[in-house]
Amino acid sequence: MTTAIIIIIVAVLVVAAAVYFFVIRRGPVGGRSLQSRFGPEYDRVVARHGGDTKAAEQELGERVKLHGDLEKRPLTEAARADYTARWARTQEQFVDSPQQALHEADSLLADLSRDRGFPSGESFEERADALSVHHPRHIDGYRRVHTARNDGTDTEEMREAFVDARNLFDALLADGPAPRRNDNRQLTKGQGTS
């Protein structure tokens, strides 16, 4: 083989590797890849932009640029146990004071996300936007808890929001060894914890 043929083969391999890494492995930054990445959060942002998918995709693309490379900090076992105990106390509190339990869950999720390395943000929306990049399928429960804690939502809607928020809590705790627990985390109608 001549030197020119070897150079052409190497160049083709480099281009193929780049195409694989940037297009196939990472996916394009807009369109279907954003819809696939964000799931229900994609639909929520499109609706907030009045159906304007281009504006929604621009917003979601900016979120990915701002928060996509975030490195999550691990929790110590002590911190993991403390958060698990705090959630259990908050869940128990729901029976007597659902509104207060939602306030506690909202604060607990903010604290946990900050300790995991997510920016605390100046506002709830900044925090939620950062979380949505890494936990898009669980962010809705957090949004619902945050909204329901102040808006006079009925008890059943508060319960559903609280149960949905537990998914984000579990996802934020998930890295590292899982804590041992025997909590029945389903809040049933009229019973609190079961």
JSON list of C-alpha atoms in Angstrom, two decimals:
[
{"chain": "A", "resi": 1, "resn": "MET", "atom": "CA", "xyz": [0.00, 0.00, 0.00]},
{"chain": "A", "resi": 2, "resn": "THR", "atom": "CA", "xyz": [1.14, 3.47, -0.75]},
{"chain": "A", "resi": 3, "resn": "THR", "atom": "CA", "xyz": [1.33, 6.25, 1.80]},
{"chain": "A", "resi": 4, "resn": "ALA", "atom": "CA", "xyz": [-1.58, 8.07, 0.15]},
{"chain": "A", "resi": 5, "resn": "ILE", "atom": "CA", "xyz": [-3.89, 5.06, 0.51]},
{"chain": "A", "resi": 6, "resn": "ILE", "atom": "CA", "xyz": [-2.92, 4.65, 4.18]},
{"chain": "A", "resi": 7, "resn": "ILE", "atom": "CA", "xyz": [-3.64, 8.34, 4.82]},
{"chain": "A", "resi": 8, "resn": "ILE", "atom": "CA", "xyz": [-7.04, 8.04, 3.10]},
{"chain": "A", "resi": 9, "resn": "ILE", "atom": "CA", "xyz": [-7.95, 4.95, 5.17]},
{"chain": "A", "resi": 10, "resn": "VAL", "atom": "CA", "xyz": [-6.94, 6.68, 8.41]},
{"chain": "A", "resi": 11, "resn": "ALA", "atom": "CA", "xyz": [-8.90, 9.81, 7.46]},
{"chain": "A", "resi": 12, "resn": "VAL", "atom": "CA", "xyz": [-12.01, 7.74, 6.67]},
{"chain": "A", "resi": 13, "resn": "LEU", "atom": "CA", "xyz": [-11.71, 5.95, 10.04]},
{"chain": "A", "resi": 14, "resn": "VAL", "atom": "CA", "xyz": [-11.35, 9.27, 11.89]},
{"chain": "A", "resi": 15, "resn": "VAL", "atom": "CA", "xyz": [-14.41, 10.70, 10.14]},
{"chain": "A", "resi": 16, "resn": "ALA", "atom": "CA", "xyz": [-16.42, 7.54, 10.83]},
{"chain": "A", "resi": 17, "resn": "ALA", "atom": "CA", "xyz": [-15.45, 7.66, 14.52]},
{"chain": "A", "resi": 18, "resn": "ALA", "atom": "CA", "xyz": [-16.44, 11.33, 14.75]},
{"chain": "A", "resi": 19, "resn": "VAL", "atom": "CA", "xyz": [-19.80, 10.65, 13.07]},
{"chain": "A", "resi": 20, "resn": "TYR", "atom": "CA", "xyz": [-20.43, 7.76, 15.45]},
{"chain": "A", "resi": 21, "resn": "PHE", "atom": "CA", "xyz": [-19.57, 9.80, 18.54]},
{"chain": "A", "resi": 22, "resn": "PHE", "atom": "CA", "xyz": [-21.40, 13.02, 17.67]},
{"chain": "A", "resi": 23, "resn": "VAL", "atom": "CA", "xyz": [-24.41, 11.76, 15.74]},
{"chain": "A", "resi": 24, "resn": "ILE", "atom": "CA", "xyz": [-25.16, 8.19, 16.68]},
{"chain": "A", "resi": 25, "resn": "ARG", "atom": "CA", "xyz": [-23.94, 7.98, 20.29]},
{"chain": "A", "resi": 26, "resn": "ARG", "atom": "CA", "xyz": [-24.88, 11.49, 21.49]},
{"chain": "A", "resi": 27, "resn": "GLY", "atom": "CA", "xyz": [-27.71, 12.14, 19.08]},
{"chain": "A", "resi": 28, "resn": "PRO", "atom": "CA", "xyz": [-28.55, 15.49, 17.57]},
{"chain": "A", "resi": 29, "resn": "VAL", "atom": "CA", "xyz": [-29.21, 18.31, 20.01]},
{"chain": "A", "resi": 30, "resn": "GLY", "atom": "CA", "xyz": [-32.71, 19.11, 18.78]},
{"chain": "A", "resi": 31, "resn": "GLY", "atom": "CA", "xyz": [-35.89, 17.57, 17.51]},
{"chain": "A", "resi": 32, "resn": "ARG", "atom": "CA", "xyz": [-36.55, 13.93, 18.23]},
{"chain": "A", "resi": 33, "resn": "SER", "atom": "CA", "xyz": [-33.53, 13.54, 20.50]},
{"chain": "A", "resi": 34, "resn": "LEU", "atom": "CA", "xyz": [-34.80, 16.29, 22.80]},
{"chain": "A", "resi": 35, "resn": "GLN", "atom": "CA", "xyz": [-38.28, 14.82, 22.74]},
{"chain": "A", "resi": 36, "resn": "SER", "atom": "CA", "xyz": [-36.86, 11.40, 23.56]},
{"chain": "A", "resi": 37, "resn": "ARG", "atom": "CA", "xyz": [-34.51, 12.76, 26.22]},
{"chain": "A", "resi": 38, "resn": "PHE", "atom": "CA", "xyz": [-37.06, 14.93, 28.03]},
{"chain": "A", "resi": 39, "resn": "GLY", "atom": "CA", "xyz": [-40.23, 12.88, 27.53]},
{"chain": "A", "resi": 40, "resn": "PRO", "atom": "CA", "xyz": [-43.13, 14.52, 29.43]},
{"chain": "A", "resi": 41, "resn": "GLU", "atom": "CA", "xyz": [-40.98, 17.58, 30.20]},
{"chain": "A", "resi": 42, "resn": "TYR", "atom": "CA", "xyz": [-40.67, 18.19, 26.44]},
{"chain": "A", "resi": 43, "resn": "ASP", "atom": "CA", "xyz": [-44.46, 18.23, 26.13]},
{"chain": "A", "resi": 44, "resn": "ARG", "atom": "CA", "xyz": [-44.79, 20.57, 29.12]},
{"chain": "A", "resi": 45, "resn": "VAL", "atom": "CA", "xyz": [-42.30, 23.06, 27.64]},
{"chain": "A", "resi": 46, "resn": "VAL", "atom": "CA", "xyz": [-43.95, 22.92, 24.20]},
{"chain": "A", "resi": 47, "resn": "ALA", "atom": "CA", "xyz": [-47.33, 23.63, 25.84]},
{"chain": "A", "resi": 48, "resn": "ARG", "atom": "CA", "xyz": [-45.83, 26.51, 27.84]},
{"chain": "A", "resi": 49, "resn": "HIS", "atom": "CA", "xyz": [-44.57, 27.97, 24.55]},
{"chain": "A", "resi": 50, "resn": "GLY", "atom": "CA", "xyz": [-48.07, 27.74, 23.04]},
{"chain": "A", "resi": 51, "resn": "GLY", "atom": "CA", "xyz": [-47.17, 24.79, 20.80]},
{"chain": "A", "resi": 52, "resn": "ASP", "atom": "CA", "xyz": [-44.06, 26.47, 19.37]},
{"chain": "A", "resi": 53, "resn": "THR", "atom": "CA", "xyz": [-41.71, 23.47, 19.17]},
{"chain": "A", "resi": 54, "resn": "LYS", "atom": "CA", "xyz": [-38.82, 25.57, 17.89]},
{"chain": "A", "resi": 55, "resn": "ALA", "atom": "CA", "xyz": [-38.94, 27.84, 20.97]},
{"chain": "A", "resi": 56, "resn": "ALA", "atom": "CA", "xyz": [-39.36, 24.83, 23.27]},
{"chain": "A", "resi": 57, "resn": "GLU", "atom": "CA", "xyz": [-36.42, 23.02, 21.68]},
{"chain": "A", "resi": 58, "resn": "GLN", "atom": "CA", "xyz": [-34.29, 26.13, 21.97]},
{"chain": "A", "resi": 59, "resn": "GLU", "atom": "CA", "xyz": [-35.10, 26.32, 25.70]},
{"chain": "A", "resi": 60, "resn": "LEU", "atom": "CA", "xyz": [-34.41, 22.63, 26.26]},
{"chain": "A", "resi": 61, "resn": "GLY", "atom": "CA", "xyz": [-31.20, 22.84, 24.24]},
{"chain": "A", "resi": 62, "resn": "GLU", "atom": "CA", "xyz": [-30.05, 25.69, 26.48]},
{"chain": "A", "resi": 63, "resn": "ARG", "atom": "CA", "xyz": [-30.81, 23.59, 29.55]},
{"chain": "A", "resi": 64, "resn": "VAL", "atom": "CA", "xyz": [-28.67, 20.78, 28.17]},
{"chain": "A", "resi": 65, "resn": "LYS", "atom": "CA", "xyz": [-25.82, 23.20, 27.45]},
{"chain": "A", "resi": 66, "resn": "LEU", "atom": "CA", "xyz": [-26.04, 24.72, 30.94]},
{"chain": "A", "resi": 67, "resn": "HIS", "atom": "CA", "xyz": [-26.55, 21.57, 32.98]},
{"chain": "A", "resi": 68, "resn": "GLY", "atom": "CA", "xyz": [-25.75, 18.57, 30.79]},
{"chain": "A", "resi": 69, "resn": "ASP", "atom": "CA", "xyz": [-22.16, 18.13, 31.96]},
{"chain": "A", "resi": 70, "resn": "LEU", "atom": "CA", "xyz": [-23.02, 18.42, 35.63]},
{"chain": "A", "resi": 71, "resn": "GLU", "atom": "CA", "xyz": [-21.16, 15.91, 37.76]},
{"chain": "A", "resi": 72, "resn": "LYS", "atom": "CA", "xyz": [-23.25, 14.57, 40.57]},
{"chain": "A", "resi": 73, "resn": "ARG", "atom": "CA", "xyz": [-21.60, 14.48, 43.97]},
{"chain": "A", "resi": 74, "resn": "PRO", "atom": "CA", "xyz": [-21.95, 11.22, 45.85]},
{"chain": "A", "resi": 75, "resn": "LEU", "atom": "CA", "xyz": [-23.69, 11.13, 49.20]},
{"chain": "A", "resi": 76, "resn": "THR", "atom": "CA", "xyz": [-22.10, 9.63, 52.26]},
{"chain": "A", "resi": 77, "resn": "GLU", "atom": "CA", "xyz": [-23.94, 6.74, 53.85]},
{"chain": "A", "resi": 78, "resn": "ALA", "atom": "CA", "xyz": [-24.74, 9.02, 56.80]},
{"chain": "A", "resi": 79, "resn": "ALA", "atom": "CA", "xyz": [-26.26, 11.65, 54.50]},
{"chain": "A", "resi": 80, "resn": "ARG", "atom": "CA", "xyz": [-28.19, 8.98, 52.61]},
{"chain": "A", "resi": 81, "resn": "ALA", "atom": "CA", "xyz": [-29.59, 7.61, 55.89]},
{"chain": "A", "resi": 82, "resn": "ASP", "atom": "CA", "xyz": [-30.45, 11.13, 57.09]},
{"chain": "A", "resi": 83, "resn": "TYR", "atom": "CA", "xyz": [-32.36, 11.93, 53.89]},
{"chain": "A", "resi": 84, "resn": "THR", "atom": "CA", "xyz": [-34.18, 8.62, 54.03]},
{"chain": "A", "resi": 85, "resn": "ALA", "atom": "CA", "xyz": [-35.21, 9.29, 57.65]},
{"chain": "A", "resi": 86, "resn": "ARG", "atom": "CA", "xyz": [-36.29, 12.85, 56.81]},
{"chain": "A", "resi": 87, "resn": "TRP", "atom": "CA", "xyz": [-38.49, 11.58, 53.98]},
{"chain": "A", "resi": 88, "resn": "ALA", "atom": "CA", "xyz": [-40.05, 8.97, 56.26]},
{"chain": "A", "resi": 89, "resn": "ARG", "atom": "CA", "xyz": [-40.85, 11.65, 58.88]},
{"chain": "A", "resi": 90, "resn": "THR", "atom": "CA", "xyz": [-42.29, 13.90, 56.18]},
{"chain": "A", "resi": 91, "resn": "GLN", "atom": "CA", "xyz": [-44.42, 11.06, 54.85]},
{"chain": "A", "resi": 92, "resn": "GLU", "atom": "CA", "xyz": [-45.74, 10.32, 58.35]},
{"chain": "A", "resi": 93, "resn": "GLN", "atom": "CA", "xyz": [-46.51, 14.02, 58.81]},
{"chain": "A", "resi": 94, "resn": "PHE", "atom": "CA", "xyz": [-48.76, 13.93, 55.74]},
{"chain": "A", "resi": 95, "resn": "VAL", "atom": "CA", "xyz": [-51.56, 12.27, 57.75]},
{"chain": "A", "resi": 96, "resn": "ASP", "atom": "CA", "xyz": [-51.96, 15.17, 60.19]},
{"chain": "A", "resi": 97, "resn": "SER", "atom": "CA", "xyz": [-50.73, 18.06, 58.06]},
{"chain": "A", "resi": 98, "resn": "PRO", "atom": "CA", "xyz": [-50.61, 17.45, 54.30]},
{"chain": "A", "resi": 99, "resn": "GLN", "atom": "CA", "xyz": [-49.78, 21.08, 53.53]},
{"chain": "A", "resi": 100, "resn": "GLN", "atom": "CA", "xyz": [-46.83, 21.10, 55.93]},
{"chain": "A", "resi": 101, "resn": "ALA", "atom": "CA", "xyz": [-45.64, 17.75, 54.58]},
{"chain": "A", "resi": 102, "resn": "LEU", "atom": "CA", "xyz": [-45.57, 19.23, 51.06]},
{"chain": "A", "resi": 103, "resn": "HIS", "atom": "CA", "xyz": [-43.51, 22.17, 52.34]},
{"chain": "A", "resi": 104, "resn": "GLU", "atom": "CA", "xyz": [-41.09, 19.71, 53.96]},
{"chain": "A", "resi": 105, "resn": "ALA", "atom": "CA", "xyz": [-40.91, 17.53, 50.83]},
{"chain": "A", "resi": 106, "resn": "ASP", "atom": "CA", "xyz": [-40.21, 20.61, 48.70]},
{"chain": "A", "resi": 107, "resn": "SER", "atom": "CA", "xyz": [-37.40, 21.71, 51.04]},
{"chain": "A", "resi": 108, "resn": "LEU", "atom": "CA", "xyz": [-36.01, 18.21, 51.32]},
{"chain": "A", "resi": 109, "resn": "LEU", "atom": "CA", "xyz": [-35.81, 17.80, 47.54]},
{"chain": "A", "resi": 110, "resn": "ALA", "atom": "CA", "xyz": [-34.10, 21.20, 47.23]},
{"chain": "A", "resi": 111, "resn": "ASP", "atom": "CA", "xyz": [-31.55, 20.23, 49.91]},
{"chain": "A", "resi": 112, "resn": "LEU", "atom": "CA", "xyz": [-30.92, 16.79, 48.40]},
{"chain": "A", "resi": 113, "resn": "SER", "atom": "CA", "xyz": [-30.48, 18.13, 44.88]},
{"chain": "A", "resi": 114, "resn": "ARG", "atom": "CA", "xyz": [-28.04, 20.79, 46.15]},
{"chain": "A", "resi": 115, "resn": "ASP", "atom": "CA", "xyz": [-26.05, 18.16, 48.06]},
{"chain": "A", "resi": 116, "resn": "ARG", "atom": "CA", "xyz": [-25.91, 16.00, 44.93]},
{"chain": "A", "resi": 117, "resn": "GLY", "atom": "CA", "xyz": [-24.29, 18.89, 43.04]},
{"chain": "A", "resi": 118, "resn": "PHE", "atom": "CA", "xyz": [-27.23, 20.46, 41.26]},
{"chain": "A", "resi": 119, "resn": "PRO", "atom": "CA", "xyz": [-27.21, 24.24, 41.32]},
{"chain": "A", "resi": 120, "resn": "SER", "atom": "CA", "xyz": [-29.47, 25.58, 44.02]},
{"chain": "A", "resi": 121, "resn": "GLY", "atom": "CA", "xyz": [-30.54, 28.40, 41.72]},
{"chain": "A", "resi": 122, "resn": "GLU", "atom": "CA", "xyz": [-32.10, 31.70, 42.60]},
{"chain": "A", "resi": 123, "resn": "SER", "atom": "CA", "xyz": [-35.56, 30.32, 41.99]},
{"chain": "A", "resi": 124, "resn": "PHE", "atom": "CA", "xyz": [-37.44, 27.05, 42.01]},
{"chain": "A", "resi": 125, "resn": "GLU", "atom": "CA", "xyz": [-37.61, 27.12, 38.20]},
{"chain": "A", "resi": 126, "resn": "GLU", "atom": "CA", "xyz": [-33.81, 27.31, 37.90]},
{"chain": "A", "resi": 127, "resn": "ARG", "atom": "CA", "xyz": [-33.48, 24.29, 40.20]},
{"chain": "A", "resi": 128, "resn": "ALA", "atom": "CA", "xyz": [-36.19, 22.39, 38.34]},
{"chain": "A", "resi": 129, "resn": "ASP", "atom": "CA", "xyz": [-34.62, 23.20, 34.95]},
{"chain": "A", "resi": 130, "resn": "ALA", "atom": "CA", "xyz": [-31.26, 21.79, 36.07]},
{"chain": "A", "resi": 131, "resn": "LEU", "atom": "CA", "xyz": [-32.90, 18.68, 37.51]},
{"chain": "A", "resi": 132, "resn": "SER", "atom": "CA", "xyz": [-34.99, 18.19, 34.36]},
{"chain": "A", "resi": 133, "resn": "VAL", "atom": "CA", "xyz": [-31.85, 17.63, 32.28]},
{"chain": "A", "resi": 134, "resn": "HIS", "atom": "CA", "xyz": [-30.87, 14.60, 34.37]},
{"chain": "A", "resi": 135, "resn": "HIS", "atom": "CA", "xyz": [-34.24, 13.43, 35.72]},
{"chain": "A", "resi": 136, "resn": "PRO", "atom": "CA", "xyz": [-36.83, 14.54, 33.14]},
{"chain": "A", "resi": 137, "resn": "ARG", "atom": "CA", "xyz": [-39.24, 11.72, 33.88]},
{"chain": "A", "resi": 138, "resn": "HIS", "atom": "CA", "xyz": [-39.30, 12.51, 37.60]},
{"chain": "A", "resi": 139, "resn": "ILE", "atom": "CA", "xyz": [-39.36, 16.31, 37.61]},
{"chain": "A", "resi": 140, "resn": "ASP", "atom": "CA", "xyz": [-43.14, 16.58, 37.28]},
{"chain": "A", "resi": 141, "resn": "GLY", "atom": "CA", "xyz": [-43.73, 15.25, 40.79]},
{"chain": "A", "resi": 142, "resn": "TYR", "atom": "CA", "xyz": [-41.38, 17.89, 42.20]},
{"chain": "A", "resi": 143, "resn": "ARG", "atom": "CA", "xyz": [-43.16, 20.62, 40.24]},
{"chain": "A", "resi": 144, "resn": "ARG", "atom": "CA", "xyz": [-46.52, 19.37, 41.50]},
{"chain": "A", "resi": 145, "resn": "VAL", "atom": "CA", "xyz": [-45.37, 19.34, 45.15]},
{"chain": "A", "resi": 146, "resn": "HIS", "atom": "CA", "xyz": [-43.96, 22.83, 44.79]},
{"chain": "A", "resi": 147, "resn": "THR", "atom": "CA", "xyz": [-47.21, 24.13, 43.29]},
{"chain": "A", "resi": 148, "resn": "ALA", "atom": "CA", "xyz": [-49.58, 22.21, 45.58]},
{"chain": "A", "resi": 149, "resn": "ARG", "atom": "CA", "xyz": [-47.90, 23.36, 48.79]},
{"chain": "A", "resi": 150, "resn": "ASN", "atom": "CA", "xyz": [-49.44, 26.82, 48.37]},
{"chain": "A", "resi": 151, "resn": "ASP", "atom": "CA", "xyz": [-52.41, 26.63, 46.07]},
{"chain": "A", "resi": 152, "resn": "GLY", "atom": "CA", "xyz": [-55.13, 25.01, 48.17]},
{"chain": "A", "resi": 153, "resn": "THR", "atom": "CA", "xyz": [-55.13, 21.76, 46.22]},
{"chain": "A", "resi": 154, "resn": "ASP", "atom": "CA", "xyz": [-57.41, 19.09, 47.67]},
{"chain": "A", "resi": 155, "resn": "THR", "atom": "CA", "xyz": [-55.88, 16.35, 49.82]},
{"chain": "A", "resi": 156, "resn": "GLU", "atom": "CA", "xyz": [-56.04, 13.67, 47.13]},
{"chain": "A", "resi": 157, "resn": "GLU", "atom": "CA", "xyz": [-54.13, 15.86, 44.67]},
{"chain": "A", "resi": 158, "resn": "MET", "atom": "CA", "xyz": [-51.58, 16.64, 47.39]},
{"chain": "A", "resi": 159, "resn": "ARG", "atom": "CA", "xyz": [-51.18, 12.91, 48.08]},
{"chain": "A", "resi": 160, "resn": "GLU", "atom": "CA", "xyz": [-50.66, 12.14, 44.39]},
{"chain": "A", "resi": 161, "resn": "ALA", "atom": "CA", "xyz": [-48.09, 14.95, 44.08]},
{"chain": "A", "resi": 162, "resn": "PHE", "atom": "CA", "xyz": [-46.28, 13.69, 47.18]},
{"chain": "A", "resi": 163, "resn": "VAL", "atom": "CA", "xyz": [-46.17, 10.11, 45.88]},
{"chain": "A", "resi": 164, "resn": "ASP", "atom": "CA", "xyz": [-44.92, 11.32, 42.46]},
{"chain": "A", "resi": 165, "resn": "ALA", "atom": "CA", "xyz": [-42.23, 13.46, 44.11]},
{"chain": "A", "resi": 166, "resn": "ARG", "atom": "CA", "xyz": [-40.91, 10.33, 45.79]},
{"chain": "A", "resi": 167, "resn": "ASN", "atom": "CA", "xyz": [-39.72, 9.16, 42.37]},
{"chain": "A", "resi": 168, "resn": "LEU", "atom": "CA", "xyz": [-37.32, 12.12, 42.13]},
{"chain": "A", "resi": 169, "resn": "PHE", "atom": "CA", "xyz": [-36.24, 11.57, 45.73]},
{"chain": "A", "resi": 170, "resn": "ASP", "atom": "CA", "xyz": [-35.42, 7.92, 44.93]},
{"chain": "A", "resi": 171, "resn": "ALA", "atom": "CA", "xyz": [-33.59, 8.89, 41.73]},
{"chain": "A", "resi": 172, "resn": "LEU", "atom": "CA", "xyz": [-31.46, 11.43, 43.58]},
{"chain": "A", "resi": 173, "resn": "LEU", "atom": "CA", "xyz": [-30.57, 8.82, 46.21]},
{"chain": "A", "resi": 174, "resn": "ALA", "atom": "CA", "xyz": [-29.95, 6.08, 43.63]},
{"chain": "A", "resi": 175, "resn": "ASP", "atom": "CA", "xyz": [-26.23, 6.59, 42.95]},
{"chain": "A", "resi": 176, "resn": "GLY", "atom": "CA", "xyz": [-24.19, 4.52, 45.32]},
{"chain": "A", "resi": 177, "resn": "PRO", "atom": "CA", "xyz": [-25.32, 1.75, 47.61]},
{"chain": "A", "resi": 178, "resn": "ALA", "atom": "CA", "xyz": [-29.03, 1.77, 48.22]},
{"chain": "A", "resi": 179, "resn": "PRO", "atom": "CA", "xyz": [-30.09, 2.29, 51.81]},
{"chain": "A", "resi": 180, "resn": "ARG", "atom": "CA", "xyz": [-31.79, -0.57, 53.57]},
{"chain": "A", "resi": 181, "resn": "ARG", "atom": "CA", "xyz": [-35.30, 0.37, 54.42]},
{"chain": "A", "resi": 182, "resn": "ASN", "atom": "CA", "xyz": [-38.60, -1.23, 55.02]},
{"chain": "A", "resi": 183, "resn": "ASP", "atom": "CA", "xyz": [-40.98, 1.59, 54.40]},
{"chain": "A", "resi": 184, "resn": "ASN", "atom": "CA", "xyz": [-44.25, 1.12, 52.66]},
{"chain": "A", "resi": 185, "resn": "ARG", "atom": "CA", "xyz": [-44.07, 4.34, 50.74]},
{"chain": "A", "resi": 186, "resn": "GLN", "atom": "CA", "xyz": [-47.50, 4.32, 49.23]},
{"chain": "A", "resi": 187, "resn": "LEU", "atom": "CA", "xyz": [-49.82, 6.83, 50.78]},
{"chain": "A", "resi": 188, "resn": "THR", "atom": "CA", "xyz": [-53.30, 5.44, 50.52]},
{"chain": "A", "resi": 189, "resn": "LYS", "atom": "CA", "xyz": [-56.46, 7.48, 50.59]},
{"chain": "A", "resi": 190, "resn": "GLY", "atom": "CA", "xyz": [-57.32, 8.50, 54.12]},
{"chain": "A", "resi": 191, "resn": "GLN", "atom": "CA", "xyz": [-54.59, 6.41, 55.73]},
{"chain": "A", "resi": 192, "resn": "GLY", "atom": "CA", "xyz": [-51.33, 8.32, 55.42]},
{"chain": "A", "resi": 193, "resn": "THR", "atom": "CA", "xyz": [-48.68, 5.59, 55.43]},
{"chain": "A", "resi": 194, "resn": "SER", "atom": "CA", "xyz": [-49.64, 1.98, 55.03]}
]
